[in-house]
Amino acid sequence: MKLATIGTSRITDSFLRAVETSGRLTFEGAYSRTEEKARAFAEAHQGKRWFTSIEQLAESSDIDVVYVASPNGLHFKQVKVLLGGGKHVICEKPIFTNVKEFNEAFELAEKNHVFLFEAIRNIQTPVFARLKKELPRAGKIRSAILHLIQYSSRYDQFLDGEITNIFSPQFAGGALEDLGIYPLYVAVTLFGAPEDAAYYPVKLSNGIDGSGTLVLRYEGFVCTILCSKIAHSCAPSQIHGEKGTFSINSSSDISQLEWLDAHTKETETVASNPSDNDKFYEINRFADIIENGLTSDYLYLKNLSHEVLRIMEKVRKQGGIIFPNDR
C-alpha cells in the first residue's frame, strides 16, 4: 500500500523510519502548505511526489493510506477531506478534540468503506501486551499511579513569549491532549471505562494546561494520572494489587515490565523489549486490519479511541479548557 504524509515534524520522521522497518507500506509523497517544504520532506525520505493541496492528495488514485501528524486542531478538517477521497487514514493522537468530530468522521469512513485509526503506539507494544496478560497475577487492584511528566523544550519558548502549537488553545494543545492521553489509554485498555473522572489542570498564562492530575474512579480503587510538559520525572508508573505491584518504565515508551510480590517482596523482570522506535508495532497492526478486513480488531480500537476521547473532552471542559472546535 502506498502512503502519503501530512506534517513534517520529527514525529513524521519517526513514523517513516518505522514504515521502512515494517515494510508494510511504501512512502510515496508528502503534503505541506508550501511546495518547497513538501518537496524537501518528500525527497529527504525518497518520496516521489509532493502536495500543497489536501484535496489534490485526497483525489490521488495512487495513494492508499495517509498519515496525519498536523497540529491537533487541524485533524478533523483534514481527515474529513481524506476520507471523502476514499483514503485510509492513520491520525496521530489525539485523533480529534471532541466526540462530535469523532462520530462524524467515523460515519464518513464507514460510508466510504475505508479505515480510520488513531496512532497511539504504547498499547501496541509487546511489553504492554504482556502486562495485559499478566495483570490478574496482581489480584484485586487497589490503586494505580500512571504518569507522563516530560519537560518540553517548547516551554522555554513559551516563557520567552512565543506560543507554539503544543501550548496553544487555538491548536488544541496542552498537557492532557499531548501527554495525558498515553497513561489514559493504558488505564482504559486495562481497566475499562471509569465510573467517574475529574481533571485538575495547572494552567499557564494563556489558559492552557501546562500540567495536571486526572483522577479516574473505579469500583474498589482509584487510578491517578499525572501529566506535565513543564516538569520532568523518570519514575515508573505502577499498578498496585493485593498480591503485588506491576511497574512499567514509562506510559508512552513501554519497554520494561517489573513485578514486586506483595508478600515475599521479591522482584522480577517480567518482560523487556527496548526499542528506539515502537511505532513499528502499530503500523503492522493497522496494515493487518486494512489488508485482511479485520473488523473485530478495528471496532475494538475504535471503541477504545471513543472512550478515551469521551473522558478527555468531559474533564477538559470541566476544567475550563475550551478549544475553538468545541464551539
mmCIF file of C-alpha atoms in Angstrom:
data_model
loop_
_atom_site.group_PDB
_atom_site.id
_atom_site.type_symbol
_atom_site.label_atom_id
_atom_site.label_comp_id
_atom_site.label_asym_id
_atom_site.label_seq_id
_atom_site.Cartn_x
_atom_site.Cartn_y
_atom_site.Cartn_z
ATOM 1 C CA MET A 1 0.000 0.000 0.000
ATOM 2 C CA LYS A 2 1.227 3.450 -0.890
ATOM 3 C CA LEU A 3 1.494 6.066 1.849
ATOM 4 C CA ALA A 4 1.468 9.847 1.936
ATOM 5 C CA THR A 5 2.034 12.029 4.996
ATOM 6 C CA ILE A 6 0.734 15.314 6.362
ATOM 7 C CA GLY A 7 3.141 17.011 8.754
ATOM 8 C CA THR A 8 6.893 17.493 8.511
ATOM 9 C CA SER A 9 7.911 17.321 12.177
ATOM 10 C CA ARG A 10 10.136 14.833 13.994
ATOM 11 C CA ILE A 11 7.153 12.605 14.726
ATOM 12 C CA THR A 12 6.577 12.135 10.988
ATOM 13 C CA ASP A 13 10.275 11.341 10.538
ATOM 14 C CA SER A 14 9.952 8.727 13.265
ATOM 15 C CA PHE A 15 6.820 7.257 11.693
ATOM 16 C CA LEU A 16 8.532 6.924 8.310
ATOM 17 C CA ARG A 17 11.529 5.176 9.859
ATOM 18 C CA ALA A 18 9.098 2.663 11.358
ATOM 19 C CA VAL A 19 7.357 2.327 7.982
ATOM 20 C CA GLU A 20 10.688 1.415 6.401
ATOM 21 C CA THR A 21 11.393 -1.147 9.127
ATOM 22 C CA SER A 22 7.959 -2.685 8.815
ATOM 23 C CA GLY A 23 7.922 -2.985 5.034
ATOM 24 C CA ARG A 24 4.117 -2.961 5.029
ATOM 25 C CA LEU A 25 3.711 0.494 3.469
ATOM 26 C CA THR A 26 5.633 2.333 0.761
ATOM 27 C CA PHE A 27 6.190 6.059 1.213
ATOM 28 C CA GLU A 28 5.045 7.886 -1.900
ATOM 29 C CA GLY A 29 4.817 11.573 -1.028
ATOM 30 C CA ALA A 30 4.222 14.388 1.434
ATOM 31 C CA TYR A 31 1.878 17.321 1.922
ATOM 32 C CA SER A 32 2.808 20.749 3.229
ATOM 33 C CA ARG A 33 1.335 24.199 2.712
ATOM 34 C CA THR A 34 4.410 25.283 0.750
ATOM 35 C CA GLU A 35 5.814 23.391 -2.232
ATOM 36 C CA GLU A 36 9.387 23.956 -1.091
ATOM 37 C CA LYS A 37 8.766 22.299 2.269
ATOM 38 C CA ALA A 38 6.659 19.465 0.833
ATOM 39 C CA ARG A 39 9.247 18.668 -1.834
ATOM 40 C CA ALA A 40 12.185 18.829 0.582
ATOM 41 C CA PHE A 41 10.491 16.463 3.038
ATOM 42 C CA ALA A 42 9.389 14.026 0.335
ATOM 43 C CA GLU A 43 12.817 13.877 -1.285
ATOM 44 C CA ALA A 44 14.565 13.503 2.084
ATOM 45 C CA HIS A 45 12.575 10.287 2.557
ATOM 46 C CA GLN A 46 12.847 9.054 -1.050
ATOM 47 C CA GLY A 47 9.288 10.101 -1.858
ATOM 48 C CA LYS A 48 8.345 10.745 -5.477
ATOM 49 C CA ARG A 49 5.512 13.227 -5.007
ATOM 50 C CA TRP A 50 4.616 16.310 -3.012
ATOM 51 C CA PHE A 51 1.321 18.089 -2.488
ATOM 52 C CA THR A 52 0.271 21.581 -1.424
ATOM 53 C CA SER A 53 -3.458 20.832 -1.531
ATOM 54 C CA ILE A 54 -5.280 18.379 0.747
ATOM 55 C CA GLU A 55 -7.918 17.983 -1.956
ATOM 56 C CA GLN A 56 -5.273 17.065 -4.521
ATOM 57 C CA LEU A 57 -3.881 14.456 -2.147
ATOM 58 C CA ALA A 58 -7.347 13.052 -1.447
ATOM 59 C CA GLU A 59 -8.038 12.716 -5.170
ATOM 60 C CA SER A 60 -4.752 10.944 -5.977
ATOM 61 C CA SER A 61 -5.674 7.432 -7.087
ATOM 62 C CA ASP A 62 -2.196 6.067 -6.400
ATOM 63 C CA ILE A 63 -2.291 6.886 -2.659
ATOM 64 C CA ASP A 64 -3.930 4.293 -0.392
ATOM 65 C CA VAL A 65 -3.142 5.492 3.136
ATOM 66 C CA VAL A 66 -2.441 8.926 4.630
ATOM 67 C CA TYR A 67 -0.690 9.534 7.943
ATOM 68 C CA VAL A 68 -1.833 12.798 9.551
ATOM 69 C CA ALA A 69 0.519 14.487 12.039
ATOM 70 C CA SER A 70 -0.562 18.102 11.761
ATOM 71 C CA PRO A 71 -1.440 20.283 14.801
ATOM 72 C CA ASN A 72 -4.294 18.738 16.803
ATOM 73 C CA GLY A 73 -6.831 21.401 15.932
ATOM 74 C CA LEU A 74 -6.444 20.709 12.192
ATOM 75 C CA HIS A 75 -7.036 16.950 12.318
ATOM 76 C CA PHE A 76 -10.797 16.918 11.827
ATOM 77 C CA LYS A 77 -10.917 19.152 8.773
ATOM 78 C CA GLN A 78 -8.056 17.351 7.040
ATOM 79 C CA VAL A 79 -9.225 13.842 7.904
ATOM 80 C CA LYS A 80 -12.709 14.528 6.542
ATOM 81 C CA VAL A 81 -11.316 15.537 3.155
ATOM 82 C CA LEU A 82 -9.109 12.433 3.008
ATOM 83 C CA LEU A 83 -11.895 10.045 3.999
ATOM 84 C CA GLY A 84 -14.138 11.672 1.417
ATOM 85 C CA GLY A 85 -11.482 10.850 -1.170
ATOM 86 C CA GLY A 86 -11.517 7.185 -0.194
ATOM 87 C CA LYS A 87 -8.237 7.131 1.726
ATOM 88 C CA HIS A 88 -7.485 5.038 4.773
ATOM 89 C CA VAL A 89 -6.266 7.428 7.475
ATOM 90 C CA ILE A 90 -3.844 6.974 10.370
ATOM 91 C CA CYS A 91 -4.255 10.097 12.501
ATOM 92 C CA GLU A 92 -1.747 10.940 15.214
ATOM 93 C CA LYS A 93 -3.126 11.179 18.738
ATOM 94 C CA PRO A 94 -5.257 12.876 19.911
ATOM 95 C CA ILE A 95 -7.361 11.932 16.904
ATOM 96 C CA PHE A 96 -9.901 14.737 17.450
ATOM 97 C CA THR A 97 -10.842 17.272 20.106
ATOM 98 C CA ASN A 98 -14.413 16.137 20.788
ATOM 99 C CA VAL A 99 -16.832 13.249 20.340
ATOM 100 C CA LYS A 100 -18.947 15.118 17.800
ATOM 101 C CA GLU A 101 -15.976 15.244 15.426
ATOM 102 C CA PHE A 102 -15.229 11.588 16.166
ATOM 103 C CA ASN A 103 -18.728 10.390 15.304
ATOM 104 C CA GLU A 104 -18.904 12.410 12.098
ATOM 105 C CA ALA A 105 -15.504 11.219 10.886
ATOM 106 C CA PHE A 106 -16.124 7.540 11.607
ATOM 107 C CA GLU A 107 -19.524 7.699 9.914
ATOM 108 C CA LEU A 108 -17.780 9.131 6.852
ATOM 109 C CA ALA A 109 -15.146 6.373 6.967
ATOM 110 C CA GLU A 110 -17.867 3.721 7.081
ATOM 111 C CA LYS A 111 -19.765 5.375 4.229
ATOM 112 C CA ASN A 112 -16.636 5.344 2.056
ATOM 113 C CA HIS A 113 -15.569 1.824 3.101
ATOM 114 C CA VAL A 114 -12.209 2.914 4.494
ATOM 115 C CA PHE A 115 -10.485 2.573 7.861
ATOM 116 C CA LEU A 116 -9.673 5.380 10.294
ATOM 117 C CA PHE A 117 -7.138 4.814 13.081
ATOM 118 C CA GLU A 118 -5.761 6.793 15.994
ATOM 119 C CA ALA A 119 -1.986 6.409 16.153
ATOM 120 C CA ILE A 120 -1.329 5.601 19.814
ATOM 121 C CA ARG A 121 1.745 3.408 19.906
ATOM 122 C CA ASN A 122 2.040 2.488 23.597
ATOM 123 C CA ILE A 123 -0.815 -0.051 23.699
ATOM 124 C CA GLN A 124 0.531 -1.887 20.635
ATOM 125 C CA THR A 125 3.901 -2.860 22.117
ATOM 126 C CA PRO A 126 4.772 -6.451 23.130
ATOM 127 C CA VAL A 127 5.552 -5.378 26.704
ATOM 128 C CA PHE A 128 2.115 -3.798 27.102
ATOM 129 C CA ALA A 129 0.507 -6.955 25.701
ATOM 130 C CA ARG A 130 2.403 -8.921 28.351
ATOM 131 C CA LEU A 131 1.186 -6.553 31.099
ATOM 132 C CA LYS A 132 -2.402 -7.035 29.972
ATOM 133 C CA LYS A 133 -1.965 -10.809 30.036
ATOM 134 C CA GLU A 134 -0.221 -10.858 33.432
ATOM 135 C CA LEU A 135 -2.477 -8.331 35.201
ATOM 136 C CA PRO A 136 -4.649 -10.952 37.009
ATOM 137 C CA ARG A 137 -1.478 -12.001 38.845
ATOM 138 C CA ALA A 138 -1.736 -8.794 40.906
ATOM 139 C CA GLY A 139 -5.044 -9.892 42.403
ATOM 140 C CA LYS A 140 -7.607 -7.277 43.275
ATOM 141 C CA ILE A 141 -6.416 -3.881 42.041
ATOM 142 C CA ARG A 142 -6.318 -1.300 44.838
ATOM 143 C CA SER A 143 -4.648 1.698 43.187
ATOM 144 C CA ALA A 144 -2.726 2.811 40.131
ATOM 145 C CA ILE A 145 -0.417 5.744 39.533
ATOM 146 C CA LEU A 146 0.316 6.351 35.873
ATOM 147 C CA HIS A 147 2.156 9.372 34.607
ATOM 148 C CA LEU A 148 3.983 11.091 31.817
ATOM 149 C CA ILE A 149 5.913 14.064 33.130
ATOM 150 C CA GLN A 150 8.156 15.300 30.362
ATOM 151 C CA TYR A 151 9.679 18.767 30.216
ATOM 152 C CA SER A 152 9.132 20.344 26.815
ATOM 153 C CA SER A 153 11.813 22.449 25.147
ATOM 154 C CA ARG A 154 8.927 24.461 23.738
ATOM 155 C CA TYR A 155 8.112 25.598 27.257
ATOM 156 C CA ASP A 156 11.283 27.678 27.143
ATOM 157 C CA GLN A 157 9.888 29.348 24.032
ATOM 158 C CA PHE A 158 6.593 29.883 25.843
ATOM 159 C CA LEU A 159 8.403 31.605 28.703
ATOM 160 C CA ASP A 160 10.091 33.839 26.135
ATOM 161 C CA GLY A 161 6.697 34.861 24.782
ATOM 162 C CA GLU A 162 6.497 32.552 21.757
ATOM 163 C CA ILE A 163 3.358 30.381 21.775
ATOM 164 C CA THR A 164 3.985 27.192 19.806
ATOM 165 C CA ASN A 165 1.172 24.876 18.694
ATOM 166 C CA ILE A 166 1.569 22.476 21.590
ATOM 167 C CA PHE A 167 0.956 25.256 24.135
ATOM 168 C CA SER A 168 -1.816 26.901 22.121
ATOM 169 C CA PRO A 169 -5.560 26.570 22.819
ATOM 170 C CA GLN A 170 -6.092 27.576 19.180
ATOM 171 C CA PHE A 171 -4.454 24.322 18.058
ATOM 172 C CA ALA A 172 -5.865 22.140 20.881
ATOM 173 C CA GLY A 173 -2.584 21.804 22.760
ATOM 174 C CA GLY A 174 -1.787 21.271 26.420
ATOM 175 C CA ALA A 175 -0.535 18.554 28.735
ATOM 176 C CA LEU A 176 -3.671 16.400 28.767
ATOM 177 C CA GLU A 177 -4.014 16.306 24.980
ATOM 178 C CA ASP A 178 -0.325 15.804 24.260
ATOM 179 C CA LEU A 179 0.832 13.584 27.126
ATOM 180 C CA GLY A 180 -2.053 12.602 29.394
ATOM 181 C CA ILE A 181 -3.609 10.602 26.587
ATOM 182 C CA TYR A 182 -0.853 7.953 26.896
ATOM 183 C CA PRO A 183 -1.496 6.913 30.518
ATOM 184 C CA LEU A 184 -5.241 7.348 29.955
ATOM 185 C CA TYR A 185 -5.067 4.797 27.152
ATOM 186 C CA VAL A 186 -3.196 2.445 29.483
ATOM 187 C CA ALA A 187 -5.925 2.802 32.117
ATOM 188 C CA VAL A 188 -8.887 2.389 29.775
ATOM 189 C CA THR A 189 -7.308 -0.566 27.961
ATOM 190 C CA LEU A 190 -6.530 -2.391 31.216
ATOM 191 C CA PHE A 191 -9.420 -1.346 33.461
ATOM 192 C CA GLY A 192 -12.193 -0.268 31.103
ATOM 193 C CA ALA A 193 -14.351 2.835 31.400
ATOM 194 C CA PRO A 194 -14.164 4.532 34.826
ATOM 195 C CA GLU A 195 -17.231 5.230 36.935
ATOM 196 C CA ASP A 196 -16.218 8.874 37.109
ATOM 197 C CA ALA A 197 -13.340 11.137 36.133
ATOM 198 C CA ALA A 198 -12.050 14.570 37.110
ATOM 199 C CA TYR A 199 -9.122 16.645 35.876
ATOM 200 C CA TYR A 200 -7.282 19.263 37.899
ATOM 201 C CA PRO A 201 -5.266 21.375 35.451
ATOM 202 C CA VAL A 202 -2.378 23.689 36.270
ATOM 203 C CA LYS A 203 -2.981 26.469 33.777
ATOM 204 C CA LEU A 204 -0.416 28.718 32.179
ATOM 205 C CA SER A 205 -0.902 32.409 31.456
ATOM 206 C CA ASN A 206 -2.856 31.739 28.239
ATOM 207 C CA GLY A 207 -5.257 29.276 29.878
ATOM 208 C CA ILE A 208 -3.701 26.085 28.531
ATOM 209 C CA ASP A 209 -2.799 23.273 30.933
ATOM 210 C CA GLY A 210 0.954 23.032 31.410
ATOM 211 C CA SER A 211 0.358 20.093 33.724
ATOM 212 C CA GLY A 212 -2.491 18.410 35.524
ATOM 213 C CA THR A 213 -3.817 15.492 37.556
ATOM 214 C CA LEU A 214 -6.527 13.221 36.155
ATOM 215 C CA VAL A 215 -8.386 11.075 38.683
ATOM 216 C CA LEU A 216 -10.292 8.013 37.436
ATOM 217 C CA ARG A 217 -12.629 6.317 39.903
ATOM 218 C CA TYR A 218 -13.214 2.587 39.502
ATOM 219 C CA GLU A 219 -15.034 0.118 41.716
ATOM 220 C CA GLY A 220 -12.610 -0.638 44.547
ATOM 221 C CA PHE A 221 -9.766 1.639 43.507
ATOM 222 C CA VAL A 222 -8.673 4.972 42.088
ATOM 223 C CA CYS A 223 -6.279 5.482 39.190
ATOM 224 C CA THR A 224 -4.294 8.717 39.387
ATOM 225 C CA ILE A 225 -2.774 10.074 36.186
ATOM 226 C CA LEU A 226 -0.161 12.837 36.260
ATOM 227 C CA CYS A 227 0.849 14.658 33.097
ATOM 228 C CA SER A 228 3.142 17.626 32.636
ATOM 229 C CA LYS A 229 5.072 19.493 29.974
ATOM 230 C CA ILE A 230 6.642 21.897 32.487
ATOM 231 C CA ALA A 231 8.499 19.427 34.741
ATOM 232 C CA HIS A 232 10.326 16.121 34.337
ATOM 233 C CA SER A 233 10.263 12.726 36.023
ATOM 234 C CA CYS A 234 11.870 9.347 35.360
ATOM 235 C CA ALA A 235 9.777 7.495 37.958
ATOM 236 C CA PRO A 236 7.940 4.359 36.757
ATOM 237 C CA SER A 237 4.175 4.016 36.522
ATOM 238 C CA GLN A 238 2.679 1.416 38.844
ATOM 239 C CA ILE A 239 -0.419 -0.729 39.288
ATOM 240 C CA HIS A 240 -0.912 -1.929 42.867
ATOM 241 C CA GLY A 241 -2.810 -5.128 43.595
ATOM 242 C CA GLU A 242 -3.360 -7.109 46.789
ATOM 243 C CA LYS A 243 -0.888 -9.749 45.589
ATOM 244 C CA GLY A 244 1.735 -7.470 44.099
ATOM 245 C CA THR A 245 2.701 -4.475 42.020
ATOM 246 C CA PHE A 246 3.434 -4.128 38.319
ATOM 247 C CA SER A 247 5.759 -1.311 37.227
ATOM 248 C CA ILE A 248 6.323 -0.040 33.699
ATOM 249 C CA ASN A 249 9.236 2.205 32.821
ATOM 250 C CA SER A 250 7.023 4.721 31.002
ATOM 251 C CA SER A 251 3.418 5.290 29.962
ATOM 252 C CA SER A 252 4.457 6.168 26.418
ATOM 253 C CA ASP A 253 7.609 4.165 25.596
ATOM 254 C CA ILE A 254 6.653 0.918 27.323
ATOM 255 C CA SER A 255 9.681 -1.349 27.100
ATOM 256 C CA GLN A 256 10.197 -2.758 30.617
ATOM 257 C CA LEU A 257 7.764 -4.582 32.932
ATOM 258 C CA GLU A 258 8.691 -5.346 36.542
ATOM 259 C CA TRP A 259 6.861 -7.333 39.222
ATOM 260 C CA LEU A 260 7.049 -6.920 43.011
ATOM 261 C CA ASP A 261 5.460 -9.656 45.128
ATOM 262 C CA ALA A 262 3.489 -8.058 47.966
ATOM 263 C CA HIS A 263 4.216 -10.898 50.395
ATOM 264 C CA THR A 264 7.779 -12.021 49.661
ATOM 265 C CA LYS A 265 8.964 -8.575 48.462
ATOM 266 C CA GLU A 266 10.843 -10.367 45.687
ATOM 267 C CA THR A 267 11.180 -8.588 42.343
ATOM 268 C CA GLU A 268 11.200 -9.943 38.814
ATOM 269 C CA THR A 269 11.706 -8.554 35.332
ATOM 270 C CA VAL A 270 8.673 -9.942 33.523
ATOM 271 C CA ALA A 271 9.353 -8.513 30.073
ATOM 272 C CA SER A 272 11.912 -6.298 28.401
ATOM 273 C CA ASN A 273 11.928 -5.133 24.812
ATOM 274 C CA PRO A 274 13.994 -1.963 24.318
ATOM 275 C CA SER A 275 13.213 -0.256 21.021
ATOM 276 C CA ASP A 276 14.291 3.034 19.548
ATOM 277 C CA ASN A 277 11.059 3.214 17.522
ATOM 278 C CA ASP A 278 7.984 1.331 18.708
ATOM 279 C CA LYS A 279 5.681 2.787 16.027
ATOM 280 C CA PHE A 280 6.614 -0.351 14.090
ATOM 281 C CA TYR A 281 4.015 -2.352 16.037
ATOM 282 C CA GLU A 282 1.058 -0.054 15.403
ATOM 283 C CA ILE A 283 1.901 0.137 11.700
ATOM 284 C CA ASN A 284 1.857 -3.654 11.446
ATOM 285 C CA ARG A 285 -1.478 -3.887 13.244
ATOM 286 C CA PHE A 286 -3.107 -1.209 11.116
ATOM 287 C CA ALA A 287 -1.787 -2.853 7.939
ATOM 288 C CA ASP A 288 -3.148 -6.230 9.063
ATOM 289 C CA ILE A 289 -6.597 -4.723 9.635
ATOM 290 C CA ILE A 290 -6.669 -2.968 6.250
ATOM 291 C CA GLU A 291 -5.293 -5.866 4.202
ATOM 292 C CA ASN A 292 -7.347 -8.588 5.894
ATOM 293 C CA GLY A 293 -10.515 -6.669 6.763
ATOM 294 C CA LEU A 294 -10.227 -7.470 10.479
ATOM 295 C CA THR A 295 -13.492 -5.833 11.533
ATOM 296 C CA SER A 296 -13.471 -7.003 15.151
ATOM 297 C CA ASP A 297 -9.942 -5.670 15.715
ATOM 298 C CA TYR A 298 -10.920 -2.402 14.077
ATOM 299 C CA LEU A 299 -14.043 -1.963 16.208
ATOM 300 C CA TYR A 300 -12.028 -2.720 19.354
ATOM 301 C CA LEU A 301 -9.567 0.080 18.567
ATOM 302 C CA LYS A 302 -12.371 2.423 17.511
ATOM 303 C CA ASN A 303 -14.235 1.882 20.787
ATOM 304 C CA LEU A 304 -11.058 2.467 22.793
ATOM 305 C CA SER A 305 -10.458 5.734 20.949
ATOM 306 C CA HIS A 306 -14.049 6.814 21.550
ATOM 307 C CA GLU A 307 -13.909 6.150 25.291
ATOM 308 C CA VAL A 308 -10.568 7.915 25.738
ATOM 309 C CA LEU A 309 -11.805 10.939 23.793
ATOM 310 C CA ARG A 310 -15.099 10.981 25.709
ATOM 311 C CA ILE A 311 -13.218 11.172 29.012
ATOM 312 C CA MET A 312 -10.749 13.781 27.767
ATOM 313 C CA GLU A 313 -13.455 16.042 26.390
ATOM 314 C CA LYS A 314 -15.536 15.786 29.556
ATOM 315 C CA VAL A 315 -12.757 16.503 32.049
ATOM 316 C CA ARG A 316 -11.106 19.138 29.872
ATOM 317 C CA LYS A 317 -14.312 21.144 29.659
ATOM 318 C CA GLN A 318 -14.971 20.686 33.375
ATOM 319 C CA GLY A 319 -11.513 22.137 33.932
ATOM 320 C CA GLY A 320 -12.426 25.199 31.888
ATOM 321 C CA ILE A 321 -10.274 24.380 28.863
ATOM 322 C CA ILE A 322 -12.255 25.124 25.714
ATOM 323 C CA PHE A 323 -10.953 24.782 22.154
ATOM 324 C CA PRO A 324 -12.215 26.555 19.008
ATOM 325 C CA ASN A 325 -13.526 23.253 17.599
ATOM 326 C CA ASP A 326 -15.802 22.909 20.647
ATOM 327 C CA ARG A 327 -17.792 25.982 19.710
#
